[in-house]
mmCIF file of C-alpha atoms in Angstrom:
data_model
loop_
_atom_site.group_PDB
_atom_site.id
_atom_site.type_symbol
_atom_site.label_atom_id
_atom_site.label_comp_id
_atom_site.label_asym_id
_atom_site.label_seq_id
_atom_site.Cartn_x
_atom_site.Cartn_y
_atom_site.Cartn_z
ATOM 1 C CA UNK A 15 -122.978 -9.318 36.139
ATOM 2 C CA UNK A 16 -119.472 -7.857 36.328
ATOM 3 C CA UNK A 17 -117.375 -8.979 33.405
ATOM 4 C CA UNK A 18 -114.015 -8.194 31.846
ATOM 5 C CA UNK A 19 -113.392 -9.322 28.298
ATOM 6 C CA UNK A 20 -109.956 -9.215 26.707
ATOM 7 C CA UNK A 21 -108.954 -9.522 23.097
ATOM 8 C CA UNK A 22 -107.245 -11.058 21.346
ATOM 9 C CA UNK A 23 -106.824 -14.242 23.353
ATOM 10 C CA UNK A 24 -103.391 -14.717 21.855
ATOM 11 C CA UNK A 25 -101.068 -12.723 19.653
ATOM 12 C CA UNK A 26 -97.790 -13.364 17.893
ATOM 13 C CA UNK A 27 -95.650 -10.445 16.744
ATOM 14 C CA UNK A 28 -92.109 -9.935 15.542
ATOM 15 C CA UNK A 29 -89.521 -8.341 17.771
ATOM 16 C CA UNK A 30 -89.470 -4.564 17.381
ATOM 17 C CA UNK A 31 -93.086 -4.283 16.285
ATOM 18 C CA UNK A 32 -95.839 -2.513 18.225
ATOM 19 C CA UNK A 33 -99.060 -4.111 19.419
ATOM 20 C CA UNK A 34 -102.259 -3.162 21.200
ATOM 21 C CA UNK A 35 -104.274 -5.314 23.578
ATOM 22 C CA UNK A 36 -107.921 -4.585 24.319
ATOM 23 C CA UNK A 37 -110.024 -4.797 27.467
ATOM 24 C CA UNK A 38 -113.784 -4.182 27.700
ATOM 25 C CA UNK A 39 -115.550 -4.236 31.036
ATOM 26 C CA UNK A 40 -119.004 -4.008 32.551
ATOM 27 C CA UNK A 41 -117.929 -3.656 36.182
ATOM 28 C CA UNK A 42 -119.979 -1.245 38.246
ATOM 29 C CA UNK A 43 -119.308 0.718 40.348
ATOM 30 C CA UNK A 44 -115.893 1.368 38.877
ATOM 31 C CA UNK A 45 -112.875 2.221 41.004
ATOM 32 C CA UNK A 46 -109.789 1.525 38.935
ATOM 33 C CA UNK A 47 -108.388 -0.582 36.139
ATOM 34 C CA UNK A 48 -105.055 -2.316 36.159
ATOM 35 C CA UNK A 49 -102.946 -4.128 33.653
ATOM 36 C CA UNK A 50 -100.767 -6.954 34.906
ATOM 37 C CA UNK A 51 -97.989 -8.841 33.149
ATOM 38 C CA UNK A 52 -97.687 -12.498 34.032
ATOM 39 C CA UNK A 53 -94.675 -14.468 32.909
ATOM 40 C CA UNK A 54 -95.260 -18.190 32.504
ATOM 41 C CA UNK A 55 -95.287 -19.908 35.874
ATOM 42 C CA UNK A 56 -95.021 -16.661 37.798
ATOM 43 C CA UNK A 57 -97.386 -14.361 39.643
ATOM 44 C CA UNK A 58 -98.847 -11.287 37.925
ATOM 45 C CA UNK A 59 -96.893 -8.044 38.214
ATOM 46 C CA UNK A 60 -98.665 -4.705 38.010
ATOM 47 C CA UNK A 61 -97.837 -2.536 34.972
ATOM 48 C CA UNK A 62 -100.279 0.356 35.254
ATOM 49 C CA UNK A 63 -103.253 1.465 37.295
ATOM 50 C CA UNK A 64 -105.793 4.054 36.210
ATOM 51 C CA UNK A 65 -108.678 5.639 38.038
ATOM 52 C CA UNK A 66 -111.853 7.042 36.517
ATOM 53 C CA UNK A 67 -110.335 10.426 35.758
ATOM 54 C CA UNK A 68 -107.192 9.157 34.046
ATOM 55 C CA UNK A 69 -107.149 8.619 30.286
ATOM 56 C CA UNK A 70 -103.629 7.393 29.782
ATOM 57 C CA UNK A 71 -100.694 6.164 31.789
ATOM 58 C CA UNK A 72 -97.270 5.002 30.693
ATOM 59 C CA UNK A 73 -94.711 2.668 32.171
ATOM 60 C CA UNK A 74 -91.679 2.556 29.908
ATOM 61 C CA UNK A 75 -92.709 0.971 26.611
ATOM 62 C CA UNK A 76 -96.169 0.180 27.988
ATOM 63 C CA UNK A 77 -98.942 2.738 27.568
ATOM 64 C CA UNK A 78 -102.447 2.099 28.879
ATOM 65 C CA UNK A 79 -105.510 4.084 27.913
ATOM 66 C CA UNK A 80 -108.910 4.221 29.553
ATOM 67 C CA UNK A 81 -112.239 5.406 28.185
ATOM 68 C CA UNK A 82 -114.604 5.296 31.151
ATOM 69 C CA UNK A 83 -117.560 6.297 28.978
ATOM 70 C CA UNK A 84 -117.290 3.317 26.650
ATOM 71 C CA UNK A 85 -115.742 1.137 29.401
ATOM 72 C CA UNK A 86 -112.763 0.223 27.273
ATOM 73 C CA UNK A 87 -109.063 0.100 27.955
ATOM 74 C CA UNK A 88 -106.084 -0.719 25.818
ATOM 75 C CA UNK A 89 -102.469 -1.595 26.505
ATOM 76 C CA UNK A 90 -100.033 -0.519 23.805
ATOM 77 C CA UNK A 91 -96.579 -2.044 23.699
ATOM 78 C CA UNK A 92 -93.985 -0.143 21.712
ATOM 79 C CA UNK A 93 -90.908 -1.649 20.089
ATOM 80 C CA UNK A 94 -91.589 -5.097 21.482
ATOM 81 C CA UNK A 95 -88.816 -7.196 22.963
ATOM 82 C CA UNK A 96 -88.524 -10.936 23.428
ATOM 83 C CA UNK A 97 -88.983 -10.401 27.168
ATOM 84 C CA UNK A 98 -92.462 -8.998 26.514
ATOM 85 C CA UNK A 99 -93.655 -12.540 25.829
ATOM 86 C CA UNK A 100 -96.145 -13.144 28.614
ATOM 87 C CA UNK A 101 -99.826 -13.046 29.473
ATOM 88 C CA UNK A 102 -101.337 -9.628 30.021
ATOM 89 C CA UNK A 103 -104.285 -9.449 32.377
ATOM 90 C CA UNK A 104 -106.796 -6.639 32.694
ATOM 91 C CA UNK A 105 -108.293 -6.286 36.187
ATOM 92 C CA UNK A 106 -111.140 -3.968 37.092
ATOM 93 C CA UNK A 107 -112.014 -3.181 40.678
ATOM 94 C CA UNK A 108 -115.049 -1.646 42.319
ATOM 95 C CA UNK A 109 -115.387 0.389 45.490
ATOM 96 C CA UNK A 110 -114.961 -2.369 47.984
ATOM 97 C CA UNK A 111 -112.252 -3.410 50.401
ATOM 98 C CA UNK A 112 -112.691 -7.083 49.737
ATOM 99 C CA UNK A 113 -111.221 -9.116 46.945
ATOM 100 C CA UNK A 114 -114.575 -10.157 45.609
ATOM 101 C CA UNK A 115 -114.902 -6.785 43.864
ATOM 102 C CA UNK A 116 -111.932 -7.485 41.629
ATOM 103 C CA UNK A 117 -112.930 -8.817 38.234
ATOM 104 C CA UNK A 118 -110.211 -10.422 36.151
ATOM 105 C CA UNK A 119 -110.092 -10.729 32.397
ATOM 106 C CA UNK A 120 -109.011 -13.999 30.851
ATOM 107 C CA UNK A 121 -105.767 -12.473 29.624
ATOM 108 C CA UNK A 122 -104.034 -12.071 26.293
ATOM 109 C CA UNK A 123 -101.107 -14.365 25.664
ATOM 110 C CA UNK A 124 -98.434 -12.461 23.733
ATOM 111 C CA UNK A 125 -95.540 -14.124 22.020
ATOM 112 C CA UNK A 126 -92.729 -12.010 20.579
ATOM 113 C CA UNK A 127 -90.611 -13.797 18.011
ATOM 114 C CA UNK A 128 -87.147 -12.810 16.811
ATOM 115 C CA UNK B 1 -90.462 -2.643 51.655
ATOM 116 C CA UNK B 2 -93.100 -5.321 51.528
ATOM 117 C CA UNK B 3 -92.545 -8.825 50.224
ATOM 118 C CA UNK B 4 -94.760 -11.833 49.771
ATOM 119 C CA UNK B 5 -93.493 -15.401 49.881
ATOM 120 C CA UNK B 6 -95.216 -18.497 48.611
ATOM 121 C CA UNK B 7 -94.019 -22.039 48.828
ATOM 122 C CA UNK B 8 -93.477 -24.516 47.456
ATOM 123 C CA UNK B 9 -93.040 -23.311 43.869
ATOM 124 C CA UNK B 10 -94.143 -26.645 42.445
ATOM 125 C CA UNK B 11 -95.870 -29.632 43.979
ATOM 126 C CA UNK B 12 -96.930 -33.018 42.678
ATOM 127 C CA UNK B 13 -99.395 -34.872 44.867
ATOM 128 C CA UNK B 14 -101.419 -38.069 44.455
ATOM 129 C CA UNK B 15 -105.205 -37.996 44.468
ATOM 130 C CA UNK B 16 -106.526 -38.287 48.005
ATOM 131 C CA UNK B 17 -103.459 -36.853 49.675
ATOM 132 C CA UNK B 18 -103.577 -33.730 51.879
ATOM 133 C CA UNK B 19 -102.390 -30.290 50.826
ATOM 134 C CA UNK B 20 -100.865 -27.364 52.608
ATOM 135 C CA UNK B 21 -99.656 -24.265 50.772
ATOM 136 C CA UNK B 22 -98.241 -21.406 52.749
ATOM 137 C CA UNK B 23 -98.048 -17.702 52.085
ATOM 138 C CA UNK B 24 -96.420 -15.056 54.258
ATOM 139 C CA UNK B 25 -96.162 -11.310 53.886
ATOM 140 C CA UNK B 26 -93.409 -9.161 55.326
ATOM 141 C CA UNK B 27 -93.098 -5.429 55.831
ATOM 142 C CA UNK B 28 -96.747 -4.628 56.479
ATOM 143 C CA UNK B 29 -99.346 -5.144 59.186
ATOM 144 C CA UNK B 30 -102.968 -6.256 59.057
ATOM 145 C CA UNK B 31 -103.064 -6.862 55.301
ATOM 146 C CA UNK B 32 -105.972 -8.309 53.377
ATOM 147 C CA UNK B 33 -104.897 -11.717 52.096
ATOM 148 C CA UNK B 34 -106.190 -13.680 49.122
ATOM 149 C CA UNK B 35 -105.893 -17.096 47.517
ATOM 150 C CA UNK B 36 -106.531 -17.446 43.775
ATOM 151 C CA UNK B 37 -106.470 -20.395 41.424
ATOM 152 C CA UNK B 38 -105.583 -20.106 37.775
ATOM 153 C CA UNK B 39 -106.416 -23.071 35.585
ATOM 154 C CA UNK B 40 -104.277 -23.567 32.487
ATOM 155 C CA UNK B 41 -105.052 -20.872 29.916
ATOM 156 C CA UNK B 42 -107.761 -19.381 32.108
ATOM 157 C CA UNK B 43 -108.238 -16.268 34.196
ATOM 158 C CA UNK B 44 -107.766 -15.915 37.920
ATOM 159 C CA UNK B 45 -110.494 -17.222 40.213
ATOM 160 C CA UNK B 46 -110.734 -15.902 43.767
ATOM 161 C CA UNK B 47 -110.959 -18.771 46.258
ATOM 162 C CA UNK B 48 -110.631 -17.133 49.680
ATOM 163 C CA UNK B 49 -109.938 -13.776 51.206
ATOM 164 C CA UNK B 50 -109.203 -12.671 54.733
ATOM 165 C CA UNK B 51 -109.423 -9.269 56.383
ATOM 166 C CA UNK B 52 -107.926 -10.403 59.697
ATOM 167 C CA UNK B 53 -106.684 -13.282 61.838
ATOM 168 C CA UNK B 54 -109.197 -16.096 61.866
ATOM 169 C CA UNK B 55 -111.489 -14.282 59.409
ATOM 170 C CA UNK B 56 -111.895 -16.224 56.188
ATOM 171 C CA UNK B 57 -114.429 -15.715 53.429
ATOM 172 C CA UNK B 58 -114.922 -18.351 50.788
ATOM 173 C CA UNK B 59 -115.898 -17.335 47.296
ATOM 174 C CA UNK B 60 -116.640 -20.687 45.728
ATOM 175 C CA UNK B 61 -117.679 -24.054 47.139
ATOM 176 C CA UNK B 62 -114.829 -26.493 46.782
ATOM 177 C CA UNK B 63 -112.584 -29.099 48.236
ATOM 178 C CA UNK B 64 -110.199 -26.540 49.704
ATOM 179 C CA UNK B 65 -110.057 -24.539 52.914
ATOM 180 C CA UNK B 66 -108.009 -21.601 54.132
ATOM 181 C CA UNK B 67 -106.735 -20.461 57.501
ATOM 182 C CA UNK B 68 -105.018 -17.395 58.865
ATOM 183 C CA UNK B 69 -103.292 -18.356 62.091
ATOM 184 C CA UNK B 70 -101.165 -15.208 62.206
ATOM 185 C CA UNK B 71 -101.556 -11.686 60.893
ATOM 186 C CA UNK B 72 -99.261 -12.184 57.920
ATOM 187 C CA UNK B 73 -99.695 -15.892 57.280
ATOM 188 C CA UNK B 74 -102.283 -17.442 54.996
ATOM 189 C CA UNK B 75 -102.556 -21.187 54.442
ATOM 190 C CA UNK B 76 -104.462 -23.088 51.768
ATOM 191 C CA UNK B 77 -105.330 -26.664 52.678
ATOM 192 C CA UNK B 78 -107.152 -29.745 51.588
ATOM 193 C CA UNK B 79 -107.775 -33.029 53.399
ATOM 194 C CA UNK B 80 -108.064 -35.047 50.192
ATOM 195 C CA UNK B 81 -106.945 -33.685 46.846
ATOM 196 C CA UNK B 82 -108.966 -34.236 43.685
ATOM 197 C CA UNK B 83 -107.667 -34.302 40.116
ATOM 198 C CA UNK B 84 -109.600 -31.092 39.507
ATOM 199 C CA UNK B 85 -107.540 -29.319 42.180
ATOM 200 C CA UNK B 86 -104.599 -29.170 39.780
ATOM 201 C CA UNK B 87 -103.701 -25.632 38.819
ATOM 202 C CA UNK B 88 -101.617 -22.598 39.576
ATOM 203 C CA UNK B 89 -102.308 -21.127 43.007
ATOM 204 C CA UNK B 90 -101.528 -17.530 43.746
ATOM 205 C CA UNK B 91 -101.464 -15.698 47.036
ATOM 206 C CA UNK B 92 -101.905 -11.943 47.125
ATOM 207 C CA UNK B 93 -102.069 -9.161 49.670
ATOM 208 C CA UNK B 94 -103.441 -5.650 49.793
ATOM 209 C CA UNK B 95 -103.487 -2.782 52.247
ATOM 210 C CA UNK B 96 -106.726 -2.561 54.243
ATOM 211 C CA UNK B 97 -109.014 -0.138 52.482
ATOM 212 C CA UNK B 98 -107.101 -0.347 49.213
ATOM 213 C CA UNK B 99 -107.834 -2.832 46.455
ATOM 214 C CA UNK B 100 -104.456 -2.853 44.747
ATOM 215 C CA UNK B 101 -103.193 -6.397 45.131
ATOM 216 C CA UNK B 102 -99.642 -7.668 45.069
ATOM 217 C CA UNK B 103 -99.118 -11.245 44.017
ATOM 218 C CA UNK B 104 -96.754 -13.957 45.086
ATOM 219 C CA UNK B 105 -94.803 -16.073 42.612
ATOM 220 C CA UNK B 106 -97.379 -18.859 42.715
ATOM 221 C CA UNK B 107 -97.421 -22.613 43.326
ATOM 222 C CA UNK B 108 -98.004 -25.029 40.496
ATOM 223 C CA UNK B 109 -99.924 -28.008 41.838
ATOM 224 C CA UNK B 110 -100.273 -31.189 39.862
ATOM 225 C CA UNK B 111 -102.591 -33.837 41.249
ATOM 226 C CA UNK B 112 -101.993 -37.230 39.668
#
């Protein structure tokens, strides 16, 4: 069964600190892995997307890593800001045109405090 | 550029009432369209997807239905809402052949 597990479920950090969110998956076949940021009451917005051959990708203060061998990904946030408070969702997709090959993690809820 | 619109942003409906949520995409043709539900504190659950006009696939048995009357219009409906239909509903689109999805802002539905 395809699964995506994220940890921690929730995290509280102080403004300016760094943090790392984890994503483990068992989706097969693997096509790509994405990290989304979802502000409360809003739709998810894509942060990064990585294919099998990519190990790391950055988007400003967000850096995602992918280890396709161990089927693990991480999202590192540097110098956190209050606006980083949101849910971060890991999504893994297989080689299929249809939406039913997307597997969503449960998300990590991050709160950045001043 | 492509945009996706969902409305309304919030909706409060009594149990047993009908539902109609609308989603439209602009700036692209023949997109794949999706409806998701996100329960409070939970992950996204795919409800329906469509690869073309009139073509709807349902992922989970439920009280809801979907229709695609036009190429870039996707509608989520119910004849009689249940309390368990409460949640955050998201519409998304993707290019045919690609599985990168772009999400709308969502509709928060409260069934009372």
